Amino acid sequence: MIAIGCDHGGYALKQEIIEHLKDRGLDYKDYGCYSTEAVDYPVYAKAVANAIVSGECEKGILICGTGIGISITANKIKGIRAALCGDCFSAQATREHNDANIVALGARVTGPGLAIKIVDTFLDTPFSNDERHLRRIQMIED
Ligand code: RB5
């Protein structure tokens, strides 16, 4: 199950990504927001992050205007590794090296075509399980 959330700045891109997840037949849960009315991004960042920490969802997608506020907030929650990605190389590397469990996107920065490729890369790239990466991830938590 994929958790997805956004603020008003990310709403339109979230709808495009949801359509893409449906096309791929992937299960998702939409944690809001549900319109372009102004809201506070920490609410949605925490909802998606908590869904992952609780085990309800395995991975998350968060979108705000820049991707910055929503990723900063998600990363405050223990066990969350949210990566703000604007390119596919970063999305691949953060899965292989950081075992990132949330990808964050900036809807005012990254266009929908690239954003969807970033999402696919993030969802389809496994963690390397390399000892050095496991050690470093453990050091984040300690
Ligand atoms: C909302 O205007 C904007 O501040 C938000 O979407 C995000 O970019 C914050 O980091």
Coordinates of N, CA and C and ligand atoms in Angstrom, one line a residue:
M1 N 0.9 -1.2 0.0 CA 0.0 0.0 0.0 C 0.9 1.2 0.0
I2 N 0.5 2.2 -0.9 CA 1.3 3.4 -1.0 C 0.5 4.5 -0.4
A3 N 1.1 5.3 0.5 CA 0.4 6.5 1.1 C 0.8 7.7 0.3
I4 N -0.2 8.5 0.0 CA 0.0 9.7 -0.8 C -0.6 10.9 -0.1
G5 N 0.1 12.0 -0.1 CA -0.5 13.2 0.5 C 0.1 14.5 -0.1
C6 N -0.6 15.6 0.2 CA -0.1 16.9 -0.4 C -0.7 18.0 0.3
D7 N -0.2 19.2 0.0 CA -0.9 20.4 0.4 C -1.6 21.0 -0.8
H8 N -2.1 22.2 -0.7 CA -2.8 22.8 -1.9 C -1.9 23.0 -3.0
G9 N -0.6 23.3 -2.8 CA 0.4 23.5 -3.8 C 0.7 22.2 -4.6
G10 N 0.4 21.1 -4.0 CA 0.7 19.8 -4.6 C -0.5 19.1 -5.1
Y11 N -1.7 19.7 -4.9 CA -3.0 19.0 -5.1 C -3.1 18.5 -6.6
A12 N -2.8 19.4 -7.5 CA -3.0 19.0 -9.0 C -2.1 17.9 -9.4
L13 N -0.8 18.0 -8.9 CA 0.1 16.9 -9.3 C -0.3 15.6 -8.6
K14 N -0.7 15.7 -7.3 CA -1.2 14.5 -6.6 C -2.3 13.8 -7.5
Q15 N -3.2 14.5 -8.0 CA -4.3 13.9 -8.8 C -3.7 13.2 -10.0
E16 N -2.7 13.8 -10.6 CA -2.1 13.1 -11.8 C -1.3 11.9 -11.4
I17 N -0.7 11.9 -10.3 CA 0.1 10.8 -9.8 C -0.9 9.6 -9.4
I18 N -2.0 10.0 -8.8 CA -3.0 9.0 -8.4 C -3.5 8.3 -9.7
E19 N -3.8 9.1 -10.7 CA -4.3 8.4 -12.0 C -3.2 7.5 -12.5
H20 N -2.0 7.8 -12.4 CA -0.9 7.0 -12.8 C -0.8 5.7 -11.9
L21 N -1.0 5.8 -10.6 CA -1.0 4.7 -9.8 C -2.1 3.7 -10.1
K22 N -3.3 4.3 -10.4 CA -4.4 3.5 -10.9 C -4.1 2.8 -12.1
D23 N -3.5 3.5 -13.1 CA -3.1 2.9 -14.4 C -2.2 1.7 -14.2
R24 N -1.3 1.8 -13.2 CA -0.4 0.7 -12.9 C -1.0 -0.4 -12.0
G25 N -2.2 -0.2 -11.6 CA -2.8 -1.2 -10.7 C -2.3 -1.2 -9.3
L26 N -1.7 -0.1 -8.9 CA -1.1 -0.1 -7.5 C -2.1 0.4 -6.5
D27 N -2.1 -0.2 -5.3 CA -2.9 0.2 -4.2 C -2.4 1.4 -3.6
Y28 N -3.3 2.4 -3.3 CA -2.8 3.6 -2.6 C -3.9 4.0 -1.6
K29 N -3.4 4.9 -0.7 CA -4.4 5.5 0.2 C -4.1 7.0 0.2
D30 N -5.1 7.8 0.0 CA -5.0 9.2 -0.2 C -5.3 9.9 1.2
Y31 N -4.2 10.5 1.7 CA -4.3 11.2 3.0 C -4.6 12.7 2.9
G32 N -5.1 13.1 1.7 CA -5.4 14.5 1.5 C -4.2 15.4 1.2
C33 N -4.4 16.7 1.0 CA -5.7 17.4 1.0 C -6.5 17.0 -0.2
Y34 N -7.7 17.6 -0.2 CA -8.6 17.2 -1.3 C -9.1 18.3 -2.2
S35 N -8.4 19.4 -2.1 CA -8.7 20.6 -3.0 C -7.6 21.5 -3.0
T36 N -7.7 22.6 -3.8 CA -6.6 23.6 -3.8 C -6.8 24.7 -2.8
E37 N -7.8 24.5 -1.9 CA -7.9 25.5 -0.8 C -6.7 25.4 0.1
A38 N -6.2 26.6 0.6 CA -5.0 26.6 1.3 C -5.1 25.8 2.6
V39 N -4.1 25.0 2.9 CA -4.0 24.2 4.1 C -2.5 24.2 4.6
D40 N -2.3 23.5 5.7 CA -1.0 23.5 6.3 C -0.3 22.2 6.0
Y41 N 0.8 22.2 5.3 CA 1.5 21.0 4.8 C 1.9 20.0 5.9
P42 N 2.2 20.5 7.2 CA 2.6 19.5 8.2 C 1.6 18.5 8.5
V43 N 0.3 18.9 8.4 CA -0.8 17.9 8.7 C -0.7 16.7 7.8
Y44 N -0.4 16.9 6.5 CA -0.4 15.8 5.5 C 0.9 15.1 5.5
A45 N 2.0 15.8 5.8 CA 3.3 15.1 6.0 C 3.2 14.1 7.1
K46 N 2.6 14.6 8.2 CA 2.5 13.7 9.4 C 1.6 12.5 9.2
A47 N 0.5 12.8 8.5 CA -0.5 11.7 8.2 C 0.2 10.6 7.4
V48 N 0.9 10.9 6.4 CA 1.6 9.9 5.5 C 2.7 9.3 6.3
A49 N 3.5 10.0 7.0 CA 4.6 9.5 7.8 C 4.1 8.5 8.8
N50 N 3.1 8.8 9.5 CA 2.5 8.0 10.5 C 2.0 6.7 9.9
A51 N 1.4 6.8 8.7 CA 0.9 5.6 8.0 C 2.0 4.6 7.8
I52 N 3.2 5.1 7.5 CA 4.3 4.2 7.2 C 4.9 3.7 8.5
V53 N 5.1 4.5 9.5 CA 5.7 4.1 10.8 C 4.7 3.0 11.4
S54 N 3.5 3.2 11.3 CA 2.5 2.2 11.9 C 2.5 0.9 11.1
G55 N 3.0 0.9 9.9 CA 3.0 -0.3 9.1 C 1.8 -0.5 8.2
E56 N 0.9 0.5 8.2 CA -0.3 0.5 7.4 C 0.1 0.6 5.9
C57 N 1.1 1.4 5.6 CA 1.6 1.6 4.2 C 3.1 1.3 4.2
E58 N 3.6 0.9 3.1 CA 5.1 0.6 3.0 C 5.9 1.8 2.5
K59 N 5.3 2.5 1.6 CA 6.0 3.7 1.0 C 5.1 4.9 0.9
G60 N 5.6 6.1 0.8 CA 4.8 7.3 0.7 C 5.3 8.2 -0.4
I61 N 4.3 9.0 -0.8 CA 4.6 10.1 -1.8 C 4.0 11.4 -1.2
L62 N 4.8 12.4 -1.1 CA 4.4 13.7 -0.5 C 4.7 14.8 -1.5
I63 N 3.7 15.7 -1.6 CA 3.9 16.8 -2.6 C 3.4 18.1 -2.0
C64 N 4.3 19.1 -2.1 CA 3.9 20.5 -1.8 C 4.4 21.4 -2.9
G65 N 4.4 22.7 -2.7 CA 4.9 23.5 -3.8 C 6.3 23.3 -4.1
T66 N 7.2 23.2 -3.1 CA 8.6 23.0 -3.3 C 9.0 21.6 -3.0
G67 N 8.3 20.9 -2.2 CA 8.7 19.6 -1.7 C 9.5 19.7 -0.4
I68 N 9.8 21.0 -0.1 CA 10.7 21.2 1.1 C 10.0 21.1 2.4
G69 N 9.0 21.9 2.6 CA 8.3 21.9 3.9 C 7.8 20.5 4.2
I70 N 7.2 19.8 3.3 CA 6.6 18.5 3.5 C 7.6 17.4 3.8
S71 N 8.8 17.6 3.2 CA 9.9 16.6 3.5 C 10.5 16.9 4.8
I72 N 10.7 18.1 5.1 CA 11.3 18.5 6.4 C 10.4 17.9 7.5
T73 N 9.1 18.1 7.4 CA 8.2 17.7 8.4 C 8.3 16.1 8.6
A74 N 8.2 15.4 7.4 CA 8.1 14.0 7.5 C 9.4 13.4 8.1
N75 N 10.5 14.1 7.9 CA 11.8 13.6 8.4 C 12.0 13.8 9.9
K76 N 11.0 14.5 10.5 CA 11.1 14.7 12.0 C 10.5 13.5 12.7
I77 N 9.9 12.6 11.9 CA 9.3 11.4 12.5 C 10.2 10.2 12.4
K78 N 10.5 9.6 13.6 CA 11.5 8.6 13.7 C 11.1 7.4 12.8
G79 N 12.1 7.0 12.0 CA 11.8 5.8 11.1 C 11.5 6.3 9.7
I80 N 11.3 7.6 9.5 CA 11.0 8.1 8.2 C 12.3 8.6 7.5
R81 N 12.5 8.2 6.3 CA 13.6 8.7 5.4 C 12.9 9.3 4.2
A82 N 12.6 10.6 4.2 CA 11.9 11.2 3.1 C 13.0 11.9 2.2
A83 N 12.9 11.6 0.9 CA 13.9 12.2 0.0 C 13.2 13.1 -1.0
L84 N 13.6 14.4 -1.0 CA 13.1 15.3 -2.0 C 13.9 15.1 -3.3
C85 N 13.1 14.7 -4.3 CA 13.8 14.3 -5.6 C 13.3 15.2 -6.7
G86 N 14.2 15.7 -7.5 CA 13.8 16.4 -8.7 C 14.4 15.7 -10.0
D87 N 14.9 14.5 -9.8 CA 15.5 13.8 -10.9 C 15.5 12.3 -10.6
C88 N 15.5 11.5 -11.7 CA 15.4 10.0 -11.5 C 16.7 9.4 -10.9
F89 N 17.8 10.0 -11.2 CA 19.1 9.5 -10.5 C 19.0 9.6 -9.0
S90 N 18.5 10.7 -8.5 CA 18.3 10.8 -7.0 C 17.3 9.8 -6.5
A91 N 16.2 9.6 -7.2 CA 15.2 8.7 -6.8 C 15.7 7.3 -6.7
Q92 N 16.5 6.9 -7.7 CA 17.1 5.6 -7.7 C 18.2 5.4 -6.6
A93 N 19.0 6.4 -6.4 CA 20.1 6.4 -5.4 C 19.5 6.4 -4.0
T94 N 18.5 7.1 -3.8 CA 17.9 7.2 -2.4 C 17.2 5.9 -2.0
R95 N 16.7 5.1 -3.0 CA 16.2 3.8 -2.7 C 17.4 2.8 -2.4
E96 N 18.4 2.9 -3.3 CA 19.5 1.9 -3.2 C 20.4 2.2 -2.0
H97 N 20.6 3.4 -1.7 CA 21.6 3.8 -0.6 C 20.9 4.1 0.7
N98 N 19.8 4.8 0.7 CA 19.1 5.3 1.9 C 17.9 4.5 2.3
D99 N 17.5 3.6 1.4 CA 16.2 2.9 1.7 C 15.1 3.9 2.0
A100 N 15.1 5.0 1.3 CA 14.1 6.0 1.5 C 12.7 5.4 1.5
N101 N 11.8 5.8 2.5 CA 10.5 5.3 2.4 C 9.4 6.3 2.0
I102 N 9.9 7.6 1.8 CA 9.0 8.6 1.2 C 9.7 9.3 0.1
V103 N 9.1 9.5 -1.0 CA 9.6 10.5 -2.0 C 8.8 11.8 -1.9
A104 N 9.5 12.9 -1.9 CA 8.8 14.2 -1.8 C 9.1 14.9 -3.2
L105 N 8.1 15.6 -3.6 CA 8.1 16.3 -4.9 C 7.7 17.7 -4.7
G106 N 8.3 18.6 -5.5 CA 7.8 20.0 -5.5 C 7.0 20.3 -6.8
A107 N 5.8 20.5 -6.6 CA 4.9 20.6 -7.8 C 5.1 21.9 -8.6
R108 N 5.7 22.9 -7.9 CA 6.0 24.2 -8.6 C 7.4 24.1 -9.2
V109 N 8.1 23.0 -9.0 CA 9.5 22.9 -9.5 C 9.6 21.8 -10.6
T110 N 8.9 20.7 -10.3 CA 9.1 19.6 -11.2 C 7.7 19.3 -12.0
G111 N 7.8 19.3 -13.3 CA 6.6 19.1 -14.1 C 6.1 17.6 -13.9
P112 N 4.8 17.5 -14.4 CA 4.2 16.2 -14.1 C 4.8 15.0 -14.8
G113 N 5.3 15.2 -16.0 CA 5.9 14.1 -16.8 C 7.1 13.6 -16.0
L114 N 8.0 14.4 -15.6 CA 9.2 14.0 -14.9 C 8.8 13.5 -13.5
A115 N 7.8 14.1 -12.8 CA 7.4 13.7 -11.5 C 7.0 12.2 -11.5
I116 N 6.2 11.9 -12.6 CA 5.7 10.5 -12.7 C 6.9 9.5 -12.9
K117 N 7.9 9.9 -13.7 CA 9.0 9.1 -13.9 C 9.8 8.9 -12.5
I118 N 9.9 10.0 -11.8 CA 10.6 9.9 -10.5 C 9.8 9.0 -9.6
V119 N 8.5 9.1 -9.5 CA 7.7 8.2 -8.7 C 7.9 6.7 -9.1
D120 N 7.9 6.4 -10.4 CA 8.1 5.1 -10.9 C 9.5 4.6 -10.5
T121 N 10.5 5.4 -10.6 CA 11.8 5.0 -10.2 C 11.9 4.7 -8.8
F122 N 11.3 5.6 -8.0 CA 11.3 5.4 -6.5 C 10.6 4.1 -6.1
L123 N 9.4 3.8 -6.7 CA 8.6 2.6 -6.4 C 9.3 1.3 -6.9
D124 N 10.0 1.4 -8.0 CA 10.5 0.2 -8.6 C 11.9 -0.2 -8.3
T125 N 12.6 0.7 -7.6 CA 14.0 0.4 -7.2 C 14.1 -0.2 -5.8
P126 N 14.7 -1.4 -5.8 CA 14.9 -2.0 -4.4 C 16.1 -1.4 -3.7
F127 N 16.0 -1.6 -2.4 CA 17.2 -1.2 -1.5 C 18.3 -2.2 -1.8
S128 N 19.6 -1.7 -1.8 CA 20.7 -2.6 -2.2 C 21.0 -3.6 -1.1
N129 N 20.6 -3.3 0.1 CA 21.0 -4.2 1.3 C 22.5 -4.3 1.5
D130 N 23.3 -3.4 0.9 CA 24.7 -3.5 1.2 C 25.0 -3.1 2.6
E131 N 26.0 -3.8 3.2 CA 26.3 -3.6 4.6 C 26.6 -2.2 4.9
R132 N 27.3 -1.5 4.0 CA 27.7 -0.1 4.4 C 26.5 0.8 4.4
H133 N 25.5 0.5 3.6 CA 24.3 1.3 3.6 C 23.4 1.0 4.8
L134 N 23.3 -0.3 5.1 CA 22.6 -0.7 6.3 C 23.2 0.0 7.6
R135 N 24.6 0.0 7.6 CA 25.2 0.6 8.8 C 24.9 2.1 8.9
R136 N 24.9 2.8 7.7 CA 24.7 4.2 7.7 C 23.3 4.6 8.1
I137 N 22.3 3.7 7.6 CA 20.9 4.0 7.9 C 20.7 3.8 9.4
Q138 N 21.4 2.7 10.0 CA 21.3 2.5 11.4 C 21.8 3.7 12.2
M139 N 22.9 4.3 11.7 CA 23.5 5.5 12.3 C 22.5 6.7 12.3
I140 N 21.6 6.8 11.3 CA 20.6 7.9 11.3 C 19.7 7.7 12.5
E141 N 19.3 6.4 12.8 CA 18.4 6.2 13.8 C 19.0 6.3 15.2
D142 N 20.3 6.0 15.4 CA 20.9 6.0 16.7 C 21.0 7.4 17.4
Ligands
RB5_1 C1 2.5 26.8 0.2 O1 2.4 28.0 -0.4 C2 4.0 26.4 0.1 O2 4.7 27.1 1.1 C3 4.2 24.9 0.3 O3 3.5 24.2 -0.7 C4 5.6 24.4 0.3 O4 6.3 24.8 -0.8 C5 6.3 24.6 1.6 O5 7.5 24.2 1.7

